[in-house]
Tab-separated table of C-alpha atoms and ligand atoms in Angstrom:
chain	number	residue	atom	x	y	z
Z	1	UNK	CA	66.634	72.442	-11.677
Z	2	UNK	CA	65.101	70.844	-14.768
Z	3	UNK	CA	66.255	67.254	-15.247
Z	4	UNK	CA	68.504	66.991	-18.305
Z	5	UNK	CA	68.835	64.141	-20.741
Z	6	UNK	CA	71.779	61.786	-20.436
Z	7	UNK	CA	74.942	62.899	-22.270
Z	8	UNK	CA	75.283	61.271	-25.676
Z	9	UNK	CA	71.554	60.500	-25.963
Z	10	UNK	CA	69.082	62.361	-28.164
Z	11	UNK	CA	65.376	63.075	-28.387
Z	12	UNK	CA	64.591	62.286	-32.001
Z	13	UNK	CA	61.644	64.519	-32.839
Z	14	UNK	CA	61.360	63.685	-36.530
Z	15	UNK	CA	61.380	60.046	-37.593
Z	16	UNK	CA	60.838	60.623	-41.304
Z	17	UNK	CA	64.439	60.087	-42.420
Z	18	UNK	CA	65.008	57.212	-40.018
Z	19	UNK	CA	61.829	55.475	-41.166
Z	20	UNK	CA	62.865	55.966	-44.764
Z	21	UNK	CA	66.216	54.276	-44.047
Z	22	UNK	CA	64.606	51.411	-42.165
Z	23	UNK	CA	61.866	50.850	-44.753
Z	24	UNK	CA	64.266	50.966	-47.708
Z	25	UNK	CA	66.600	48.528	-45.972
Z	26	UNK	CA	63.789	46.175	-44.974
Z	27	UNK	CA	62.463	46.125	-48.536
Z	28	UNK	CA	65.790	44.998	-49.964
Z	29	UNK	CA	66.437	42.520	-47.149
Z	30	UNK	CA	63.024	40.902	-47.568
Z	31	UNK	CA	63.691	40.509	-51.294
Z	32	UNK	CA	66.821	38.552	-50.282
Z	33	UNK	CA	64.814	36.380	-47.853
Z	34	UNK	CA	66.180	37.817	-44.601
Z	35	UNK	CA	63.851	37.539	-41.574
Z	36	UNK	CA	63.340	40.289	-39.059
Z	37	UNK	CA	63.974	39.403	-35.403
Z	38	UNK	CA	63.973	41.354	-32.139
Z	39	UNK	CA	66.604	40.788	-29.474
Z	40	UNK	CA	66.940	42.037	-25.894
Z	41	UNK	CA	68.656	45.313	-25.109
Z	42	UNK	CA	69.863	43.812	-21.839
Z	43	UNK	CA	72.423	41.032	-22.192
Z	44	UNK	CA	74.992	39.354	-20.027
Z	45	UNK	CA	78.195	41.437	-20.072
Z	46	UNK	CA	80.115	38.170	-20.444
Z	47	UNK	CA	78.585	37.596	-23.862
Z	48	UNK	CA	80.405	40.653	-25.199
Z	49	UNK	CA	83.539	40.271	-23.076
Z	50	UNK	CA	84.101	36.804	-24.499
Z	51	UNK	CA	83.420	37.665	-28.129
Z	52	UNK	CA	84.376	41.290	-28.791
Z	53	UNK	CA	87.741	41.015	-27.028
Z	54	UNK	CA	88.751	42.267	-23.556
Z	55	UNK	CA	91.266	44.760	-24.985
Z	56	UNK	CA	88.877	46.436	-27.436
Z	57	UNK	CA	87.649	49.943	-26.562
Z	58	UNK	CA	84.058	48.712	-26.509
Z	59	UNK	CA	84.828	46.264	-23.696
Z	60	UNK	CA	87.624	48.009	-21.815
Z	61	UNK	CA	86.097	51.502	-21.765
Z	62	UNK	CA	82.641	51.725	-23.268
Z	63	UNK	CA	80.384	49.069	-21.771
Z	64	UNK	CA	77.288	50.384	-19.963
Z	65	UNK	CA	76.958	48.063	-16.982
Z	66	UNK	CA	73.573	47.865	-15.294
Z	67	UNK	CA	73.248	47.516	-11.549
Z	68	UNK	CA	71.751	44.120	-11.023
Z	69	UNK	CA	70.236	43.586	-7.634
Z	70	UNK	CA	68.395	40.363	-8.397
Z	71	UNK	CA	70.762	37.915	-10.043
Z	72	UNK	CA	73.972	38.860	-8.282
Z	73	UNK	CA	76.213	36.497	-10.233
Z	74	UNK	CA	75.306	37.765	-13.633
Z	75	UNK	CA	76.701	41.099	-14.721
Z	76	UNK	CA	74.252	42.763	-17.085
Z	77	UNK	CA	74.950	45.441	-19.683
Z	78	UNK	CA	73.139	47.480	-22.303
Z	79	UNK	CA	74.085	45.842	-25.605
Z	80	UNK	CA	76.931	47.660	-27.402
Z	81	UNK	CA	76.219	45.815	-30.671
Z	82	UNK	CA	74.001	42.996	-31.933
Z	83	UNK	CA	76.248	40.387	-33.550
Z	84	UNK	CA	77.108	38.508	-30.365
Z	85	UNK	CA	73.427	38.588	-29.327
Z	86	UNK	CA	72.291	37.243	-32.699
Z	87	UNK	CA	74.803	34.417	-32.488
Z	88	UNK	CA	73.737	33.662	-28.906
Z	89	UNK	CA	70.152	33.546	-30.105
Z	90	UNK	CA	71.081	31.130	-32.912
Z	91	UNK	CA	72.781	28.758	-30.479
Z	92	UNK	CA	69.955	28.859	-27.932
Z	93	UNK	CA	66.997	28.738	-30.328
Z	94	UNK	CA	68.435	26.347	-32.921
Z	95	UNK	CA	66.416	27.739	-35.848
Z	96	UNK	CA	65.701	25.270	-38.653
Z	97	UNK	CA	66.562	27.733	-41.383
Z	98	UNK	CA	70.249	27.471	-42.317
Z	99	UNK	CA	71.936	29.732	-43.081
Z	100	UNK	CA	70.000	31.772	-40.579
Z	101	UNK	CA	69.553	35.055	-42.441
Z	102	UNK	CA	68.226	37.653	-40.036
Z	103	UNK	CA	68.198	41.334	-39.263
Z	104	UNK	CA	67.235	43.474	-36.335
Z	105	UNK	CA	67.343	47.165	-35.565
Z	106	UNK	CA	67.321	49.291	-32.471
Z	107	UNK	CA	69.453	51.198	-30.005
Z	108	UNK	CA	73.004	50.186	-29.055
Z	109	UNK	CA	75.012	51.737	-26.216
Z	110	UNK	CA	78.680	52.647	-25.991
Z	111	UNK	CA	80.265	55.032	-23.517
Z	112	UNK	CA	82.108	57.020	-26.171
Z	113	UNK	CA	83.044	60.707	-26.265
Z	114	UNK	CA	80.007	62.255	-27.991
Z	115	UNK	CA	80.563	64.239	-31.179
Z	116	UNK	CA	78.906	64.589	-34.590
Z	117	UNK	CA	77.879	61.097	-35.705
Z	118	UNK	CA	79.041	59.502	-32.455
Z	119	UNK	CA	76.581	59.023	-29.618
Z	120	UNK	CA	76.328	56.938	-26.481
Z	121	UNK	CA	72.925	55.703	-27.538
Z	122	UNK	CA	72.855	55.144	-31.292
Z	123	UNK	CA	70.837	53.095	-33.743
Z	124	UNK	CA	72.015	50.207	-35.873
Z	125	UNK	CA	70.337	47.955	-38.354
Z	126	UNK	CA	72.178	44.720	-37.948
Z	127	UNK	CA	72.252	41.971	-40.575
Z	128	UNK	CA	73.641	38.481	-39.976
Z	129	UNK	CA	74.034	35.243	-41.947
Z	130	UNK	CA	74.799	32.480	-39.484
Z	131	UNK	CA	76.034	29.084	-40.646
Z	132	UNK	CA	76.968	30.423	-44.073
Z	133	UNK	CA	80.281	29.119	-45.337
Z	134	UNK	CA	80.542	29.828	-49.055
Z	135	UNK	CA	82.297	33.012	-50.086
Z	136	UNK	CA	79.224	33.617	-52.255
Z	137	UNK	CA	77.592	34.748	-49.012
Z	138	UNK	CA	80.295	37.400	-48.596
Z	139	UNK	CA	79.309	38.680	-52.019
Z	140	UNK	CA	75.608	38.392	-51.238
Z	141	UNK	CA	76.080	40.517	-48.104
Z	142	UNK	CA	78.215	43.178	-49.753
Z	143	UNK	CA	75.941	43.405	-52.781
Z	144	UNK	CA	72.799	43.668	-50.662
Z	145	UNK	CA	74.367	46.581	-48.773
Z	146	UNK	CA	75.541	48.183	-51.979
Z	147	UNK	CA	72.010	47.918	-53.333
Z	148	UNK	CA	70.487	49.490	-50.205
Z	149	UNK	CA	72.854	52.464	-50.256
Z	150	UNK	CA	73.030	53.032	-53.987
Z	151	UNK	CA	69.660	52.019	-55.426
Z	152	UNK	CA	67.290	52.608	-52.532
Z	153	UNK	CA	68.835	55.459	-50.565
Z	154	UNK	CA	70.498	57.032	-53.607
Z	155	UNK	CA	73.804	57.673	-51.849
Z	156	UNK	CA	76.109	57.672	-54.828
Z	157	UNK	CA	79.340	58.988	-53.463
Z	158	UNK	CA	80.305	56.412	-50.837
Z	159	UNK	CA	83.436	54.307	-50.666
Z	160	UNK	CA	83.611	50.615	-49.902
Z	161	UNK	CA	86.887	49.504	-48.363
Z	162	UNK	CA	87.604	45.831	-47.965
Z	163	UNK	CA	90.387	43.773	-46.489
Z	164	UNK	CA	91.121	40.141	-45.774
Z	165	UNK	CA	92.265	39.029	-42.317
Z	166	UNK	CA	92.745	35.360	-43.190
Z	167	UNK	CA	92.323	32.481	-40.779
Z	168	UNK	CA	93.683	32.502	-37.221
Z	169	UNK	CA	96.866	30.682	-38.317
Z	170	UNK	CA	97.470	33.368	-40.979
Z	171	UNK	CA	97.133	36.105	-38.390
Z	172	UNK	CA	99.233	34.276	-35.813
Z	173	UNK	CA	102.156	33.990	-38.234
Z	174	UNK	CA	101.704	37.558	-39.458
Z	175	UNK	CA	101.565	39.054	-35.954
Z	176	UNK	CA	105.043	37.626	-35.290
Z	177	UNK	CA	106.333	39.234	-38.484
Z	178	UNK	CA	104.747	42.548	-37.525
Z	179	UNK	CA	106.214	42.388	-34.004
Z	180	UNK	CA	109.613	41.667	-35.469
Z	181	UNK	CA	109.241	44.724	-37.727
Z	182	UNK	CA	108.240	46.959	-34.816
Z	183	UNK	CA	110.851	45.831	-32.341
Z	184	UNK	CA	113.699	45.855	-34.854
Z	185	UNK	CA	112.881	49.449	-35.877
Z	186	UNK	CA	114.206	52.649	-34.330
Z	187	UNK	CA	111.997	55.491	-32.999
Z	188	UNK	CA	108.818	53.491	-32.663
Z	189	UNK	CA	105.905	55.724	-31.561
Z	190	UNK	CA	104.861	54.975	-28.010
Z	191	UNK	CA	101.257	54.142	-28.937
Z	192	UNK	CA	102.475	51.439	-31.310
Z	193	UNK	CA	104.743	49.908	-28.675
Z	194	UNK	CA	101.831	49.925	-26.266
Z	195	UNK	CA	99.390	48.235	-28.653
Z	196	UNK	CA	101.984	45.759	-29.952
Z	197	UNK	CA	101.686	43.748	-26.773
Z	198	UNK	CA	97.914	44.192	-26.286
Z	199	UNK	CA	96.188	44.021	-29.665
Z	200	UNK	CA	98.772	44.443	-32.353
Z	201	UNK	CA	96.488	44.676	-35.429
Z	202	UNK	CA	94.843	47.761	-33.922
Z	203	UNK	CA	98.017	49.759	-34.621
Z	204	UNK	CA	96.642	50.294	-38.126
Z	205	UNK	CA	93.721	52.216	-36.687
Z	206	UNK	CA	95.905	54.793	-34.912
Z	207	UNK	CA	95.120	58.262	-36.198
Z	208	UNK	CA	98.371	60.071	-35.222
Z	209	UNK	CA	100.518	61.180	-38.165
Z	210	UNK	CA	103.722	59.792	-36.637
Z	211	UNK	CA	102.083	56.362	-36.298
Z	212	UNK	CA	100.824	56.421	-39.880
Z	213	UNK	CA	104.271	57.447	-41.090
Z	214	UNK	CA	105.926	54.665	-39.133
Z	215	UNK	CA	103.492	52.100	-40.536
Z	216	UNK	CA	103.841	53.251	-44.144
Z	217	UNK	CA	106.415	50.527	-44.778
Z	218	UNK	CA	105.066	47.915	-42.365
Z	219	UNK	CA	104.550	44.357	-43.645
Z	220	UNK	CA	100.932	43.738	-44.711
Z	221	UNK	CA	98.792	40.767	-43.732
Z	222	UNK	CA	97.524	40.154	-47.264
Z	223	UNK	CA	101.145	39.534	-48.359
Z	224	UNK	CA	101.464	36.712	-45.832
Z	225	UNK	CA	98.246	34.746	-46.405
Z	226	UNK	CA	98.312	30.975	-46.886
Z	227	UNK	CA	97.628	29.749	-50.438
Z	228	UNK	CA	94.066	28.803	-49.559
Z	229	UNK	CA	93.298	32.165	-47.956
Z	230	UNK	CA	94.862	34.049	-50.828
Z	231	UNK	CA	92.726	32.122	-53.326
Z	232	UNK	CA	89.601	32.915	-51.358
Z	233	UNK	CA	90.536	36.598	-51.157
Z	234	UNK	CA	91.180	36.758	-54.906
Z	235	UNK	CA	87.876	34.993	-55.639
Z	236	UNK	CA	85.988	37.556	-53.576
Z	237	UNK	CA	87.645	40.491	-55.328
Z	238	UNK	CA	87.006	38.905	-58.740
Z	239	UNK	CA	83.336	38.431	-57.998
Z	240	UNK	CA	82.978	42.032	-56.856
Z	241	UNK	CA	84.639	43.101	-60.125
Z	242	UNK	CA	82.255	40.939	-62.147
Z	243	UNK	CA	79.272	42.440	-60.326
Z	244	UNK	CA	80.622	45.930	-60.974
Z	245	UNK	CA	80.706	46.767	-57.289
Z	246	UNK	CA	83.337	49.462	-56.757
Z	247	UNK	CA	85.646	48.943	-53.825
Z	248	UNK	CA	89.087	49.835	-52.586
Z	249	UNK	CA	91.204	47.055	-51.268
Z	250	UNK	CA	92.762	48.536	-48.125
Z	251	UNK	CA	95.328	46.155	-46.577
Z	252	UNK	CA	95.491	48.371	-43.471
Z	253	UNK	CA	91.776	48.227	-42.729
Z	254	UNK	CA	91.131	46.745	-39.281
Z	255	UNK	CA	87.920	46.620	-37.271
Z	256	UNK	CA	87.324	47.730	-33.697
Z	257	UNK	CA	85.991	44.338	-32.604
Z	258	UNK	CA	88.124	41.202	-32.300
Z	259	UNK	CA	85.829	38.470	-33.581
Z	260	UNK	CA	86.572	38.942	-37.283
Z	261	UNK	CA	88.438	36.699	-39.693
Z	262	UNK	CA	88.724	36.601	-43.515
Z	263	UNK	CA	86.636	39.314	-45.216
Z	264	UNK	CA	86.094	42.639	-43.442
Z	265	UNK	CA	84.717	45.842	-44.902
Z	266	UNK	CA	83.552	49.371	-44.181
Z	267	UNK	CA	81.376	51.774	-46.125
Z	268	UNK	CA	82.513	55.370	-45.663
Z	269	UNK	CA	81.301	58.783	-46.762
Z	270	UNK	CA	83.056	62.120	-47.065
Z	271	UNK	CA	79.840	63.786	-45.809
Z	272	UNK	CA	80.506	62.550	-42.277
Z	273	UNK	CA	83.712	64.190	-41.040
Z	274	UNK	CA	85.967	62.159	-38.767
Z	275	UNK	CA	83.357	59.490	-37.935
Z	276	UNK	CA	83.099	58.548	-41.586
Z	277	UNK	CA	82.048	54.873	-41.482
Z	278	UNK	CA	78.295	54.366	-41.879
Z	279	UNK	CA	78.386	50.590	-42.114
Z	280	UNK	CA	80.880	47.936	-41.129
Z	281	UNK	CA	81.080	44.195	-40.973
Z	282	UNK	CA	82.723	40.992	-42.018
Z	283	UNK	CA	83.149	37.300	-41.212
Z	284	UNK	CA	83.349	35.916	-37.706
Z	285	UNK	CA	83.672	32.152	-38.263
Z	286	UNK	CA	85.388	31.502	-34.917
Z	287	UNK	CA	83.050	33.411	-32.601
Z	288	UNK	CA	81.469	30.172	-31.336
Z	289	UNK	CA	84.748	28.955	-29.806
Z	290	UNK	CA	84.761	32.026	-27.552
Z	291	UNK	CA	81.286	31.144	-26.345
Z	292	UNK	CA	82.244	27.594	-25.499
Z	293	UNK	CA	80.807	26.003	-28.665
Z	294	UNK	CA	83.229	23.410	-29.873
Z	295	UNK	CA	82.646	23.800	-33.574
Z	296	UNK	CA	83.249	26.309	-36.285
Z	297	UNK	CA	80.009	27.996	-37.314
Z	298	UNK	CA	80.823	30.058	-40.367
Z	299	UNK	CA	79.052	33.385	-40.097
Z	300	UNK	CA	79.151	36.921	-41.355
Z	301	UNK	CA	77.234	40.158	-41.076
Z	302	UNK	CA	77.235	43.919	-40.996
Z	303	UNK	CA	75.717	46.796	-39.068
Z	304	UNK	CA	74.355	49.897	-40.708
Z	305	UNK	CA	74.775	53.058	-38.612
Z	306	UNK	CA	71.299	54.546	-39.013
Z	307	UNK	CA	72.218	57.905	-37.418
Z	308	UNK	CA	75.146	58.366	-39.769
Z	309	UNK	CA	73.090	57.524	-42.858
Z	310	UNK	CA	70.521	60.087	-41.676
Z	311	UNK	CA	73.328	62.683	-41.516
Z	312	UNK	CA	74.349	61.818	-45.089
Z	313	UNK	CA	70.792	61.979	-46.439
Z	314	UNK	CA	70.205	65.346	-44.752
Z	315	UNK	CA	73.159	66.683	-46.673
Z	316	UNK	CA	72.652	65.136	-50.084
Z	317	UNK	CA	68.901	65.384	-50.342
Z	318	UNK	CA	67.520	67.877	-47.827
Z	319	UNK	CA	64.496	69.023	-49.867
Z	320	UNK	CA	63.068	65.567	-50.471
Z	321	UNK	CA	63.456	64.665	-46.818
Z	322	UNK	CA	62.154	67.811	-45.244
Z	323	UNK	CA	59.093	68.422	-47.427
Z	324	UNK	CA	56.221	66.609	-45.917
Z	325	UNK	CA	53.349	66.711	-48.376
Z	326	UNK	CA	50.223	67.389	-46.402
Z	327	UNK	CA	46.934	69.247	-46.769
Z	328	UNK	CA	45.071	71.485	-44.360
Z	329	UNK	CA	41.421	71.645	-43.373
Z	330	UNK	CA	40.208	74.971	-42.036
Z	331	UNK	CA	36.897	75.177	-40.161
Z	332	UNK	CA	35.773	78.775	-39.820
Z	333	UNK	CA	32.656	78.309	-37.698
Z	334	UNK	CA	32.138	75.952	-34.756
Z	335	UNK	CA	28.578	75.269	-35.917
Z	336	UNK	CA	29.955	73.158	-38.744
Z	337	UNK	CA	32.226	71.001	-36.588
Z	338	UNK	CA	30.270	67.773	-37.149
Z	339	UNK	CA	30.129	68.288	-40.903
Z	340	UNK	CA	33.836	69.144	-40.865
Z	341	UNK	CA	34.725	65.931	-39.005
Z	342	UNK	CA	32.820	63.833	-41.553
Z	343	UNK	CA	34.497	65.561	-44.481
Z	344	UNK	CA	37.970	65.280	-42.950
Z	345	UNK	CA	37.442	61.614	-42.289
Z	346	UNK	CA	36.551	61.074	-45.978
Z	347	UNK	CA	39.531	63.103	-47.189
Z	348	UNK	CA	41.893	61.204	-44.897
Z	349	UNK	CA	41.079	58.015	-46.805
Z	350	UNK	CA	43.292	59.505	-49.534
Z	351	UNK	CA	45.324	62.422	-48.205
Z	352	UNK	CA	47.226	63.377	-45.028
Z	353	UNK	CA	45.089	66.162	-43.564
Z	354	UNK	CA	46.069	68.598	-40.823
Z	355	UNK	CA	43.116	70.087	-38.958
Z	356	UNK	CA	43.263	73.846	-38.336
Z	357	UNK	CA	40.455	74.235	-35.825
Z	358	UNK	CA	41.798	77.056	-33.677
Z	359	UNK	CA	42.351	79.533	-36.513
Z	360	UNK	CA	39.141	81.568	-36.410
Z	361	UNK	CA	39.866	83.683	-39.483
Z	362	UNK	CA	40.629	82.729	-43.073
Z	363	UNK	CA	43.726	84.925	-43.001
Z	364	UNK	CA	45.184	83.255	-39.896
Z	365	UNK	CA	44.379	79.797	-41.205
Z	366	UNK	CA	46.047	80.394	-44.561
Z	367	UNK	CA	49.058	81.967	-42.860
Z	368	UNK	CA	49.495	78.857	-40.735
Z	369	UNK	CA	49.043	76.564	-43.762
Z	370	UNK	CA	51.620	78.589	-45.658
Z	371	UNK	CA	54.149	78.443	-42.798
Z	372	UNK	CA	53.769	74.656	-42.726
Z	373	UNK	CA	54.326	74.384	-46.501
Z	374	UNK	CA	50.936	72.741	-46.906
Z	375	UNK	CA	50.196	71.668	-50.510
Z	376	UNK	CA	46.601	72.877	-50.330
Z	377	UNK	CA	43.856	73.817	-47.870
Z	378	UNK	CA	40.187	72.787	-47.745
Z	379	UNK	CA	38.058	75.579	-46.295
Z	380	UNK	CA	34.629	75.252	-44.708
Z	381	UNK	CA	33.163	78.731	-44.137
Z	382	UNK	CA	29.642	80.159	-44.102
Z	383	UNK	CA	29.227	80.520	-47.868
Z	384	UNK	CA	30.581	77.056	-48.587
Z	385	UNK	CA	28.460	75.416	-45.896
Z	386	UNK	CA	25.272	77.022	-47.227
Z	387	UNK	CA	25.945	75.540	-50.661
Z	388	UNK	CA	27.058	72.101	-49.400
Z	389	UNK	CA	30.464	72.779	-50.828
Z	390	UNK	CA	34.111	73.020	-49.761
Z	391	UNK	CA	36.632	75.516	-51.022
Z	392	UNK	CA	40.014	74.084	-52.005
Z	393	UNK	CA	42.974	76.446	-52.297
Z	394	UNK	CA	46.143	75.202	-53.986
Z	395	UNK	CA	48.883	76.816	-51.869
Z	396	UNK	CA	51.467	76.706	-54.651
Z	397	UNK	CA	49.467	78.213	-57.529
Z	398	UNK	CA	46.867	80.102	-55.485
Z	399	UNK	CA	44.135	78.529	-57.659
Z	400	UNK	CA	40.768	77.912	-55.920
Z	401	UNK	CA	38.037	75.317	-56.615
Z	402	UNK	CA	34.598	74.869	-55.129
Z	403	UNK	CA	33.819	71.193	-54.616
Z	404	UNK	CA	30.415	69.727	-53.768
Z	405	UNK	CA	30.390	67.468	-50.717
Z	406	UNK	CA	29.271	64.621	-52.978
Z	407	UNK	CA	32.397	64.996	-55.144
Z	408	UNK	CA	34.897	65.176	-52.330
Z	409	UNK	CA	36.224	61.624	-52.778
Z	410	UNK	CA	36.830	62.037	-56.500
Z	411	UNK	CA	38.555	65.369	-55.901
Z	412	UNK	CA	40.843	63.935	-53.183
Z	413	UNK	CA	41.798	61.077	-55.525
Z	414	UNK	CA	42.678	63.568	-58.254
Z	415	UNK	CA	45.274	65.115	-55.902
Z	416	UNK	CA	47.143	61.836	-55.397
W	501	LIG	P1	80.817	48.683	-35.750
W	501	LIG	O1	81.801	49.054	-36.817
W	501	LIG	O2	81.248	48.815	-34.345
W	501	LIG	O3	80.388	47.200	-36.057
W	501	LIG	O4	79.498	49.528	-35.940
W	501	LIG	C1	78.827	49.550	-37.183
W	501	LIG	C2	78.368	50.951	-37.503
W	501	LIG	O5	77.583	51.479	-36.431
W	501	LIG	C3	79.489	51.965	-37.680
W	501	LIG	O6	80.020	51.912	-38.985
W	501	LIG	C4	78.760	53.269	-37.403
W	501	LIG	O7	78.084	53.687	-38.561
W	501	LIG	C5	77.731	52.881	-36.368
W	501	LIG	N1	78.222	53.272	-35.018
W	501	LIG	C6	79.093	52.617	-34.221
W	501	LIG	N2	79.288	53.288	-33.079
W	501	LIG	C7	78.526	54.398	-33.133
W	501	LIG	C8	78.281	55.511	-32.249
W	501	LIG	N3	78.849	55.590	-31.053
W	501	LIG	N4	77.436	56.476	-32.662
W	501	LIG	C9	76.820	56.415	-33.864
W	501	LIG	N5	77.003	55.392	-34.738
W	501	LIG	C10	77.851	54.393	-34.382
W	501	LIG	C11	79.519	46.485	-35.294
W	501	LIG	O8	78.812	46.948	-34.440
W	501	LIG	C12	79.427	45.039	-35.711
W	501	LIG	N6	78.489	44.364	-34.797
W	501	LIG	C13	78.986	44.915	-37.160
W	501	LIG	C14	78.823	43.505	-37.610
W	501	LIG	C15	77.643	42.850	-37.754
W	501	LIG	N7	79.805	42.671	-37.889
W	501	LIG	C16	79.295	41.501	-38.219
W	501	LIG	N8	77.998	41.580	-38.120
């Protein structure tokens, strides 16, 4: 039986949209002085267990562990995300640049139930600012993302939801209040009771109607922030208002990973169905403590879900993404192969040229060019060759031109 691909993985046979996303993102990030880095796909499983939280789905259910026969003590996994790895890299490499503003992209792995927009191997472009304390960096990060999505990728109908988780003492006090609310209420949904003792903030991510209904009058963290946290939260919202960045403040927004504090956010799109977040991130000032670093290293970042953005772009702008402007070159007689190769090589200095060498008749060649939506075809047949000329047929208008070999460069330039 033919060997199948692994469930939740994909063969990506067209990289045009993905490259467009990556290039647009890189362009904006470089203009904000972010550096590109590359990190390993294999990491110690402990790195994620210590930072993402043992009770999160990513750690408790979705980690891809790799059989490690060489270094028995170290459990290795395929990285499920890149924030913990970037922070690890900062600690080990001690870069001079501070804040360390970096990005990386590549595959991440989570053993999730595959569906539209959710894969076991998926692609993220991950952006981090490590050792960045000022809340101006929160604004810098959100505005850079906003710029990528709105100005570069022309996604106009997305939503930005933000929330503020406060410092650990804010959350500690609030969790008690929330517990009190849950355990003093009647008819508490089972899932809420279950999570209340494991990871109480995650109750706000439960999708069941009865849970949502129960939580409709739950106390909200942003109502219980310390004065300092509240000021910071208000400053961030004010700055977003001043910059005209639209957002919804969602006090029930929580993230699936445990390392966050203060600002968190998600960009969502109605083009995506149930997996509607195409970017998520926030601050993780305390992550170092979980890795045994005895100091607070203020940091923040976000990951862009490349696959989900590709799904959005396919829907909002299919024509622009699918049309691939290219030209054809049709050789109608093998005797002219050498001449044809020289001419193609000149044309390719200016235009993307597809060679149609196996189409031995003009009719077949043009049919093929038409089926591939070629913008125009250069034809080298007997009559043309005798006159040291090439025929050019514009496939949209049907117009034909005879071009001397000596004018080929100028003609190619005129098509740009
Ligand atoms: P995350 O919310 O787990 O955050 O993932 C970020 C984005 O990756 C999601 O919004 C989604 O677009 C995409 N994504 C996640 N899982 C899948 C999947 N199974 N299939 C397809 N796309 C997926 C993080 O990973 C954090 N490390 C973000 C961050 C960076 N926080 C601070 N710095």
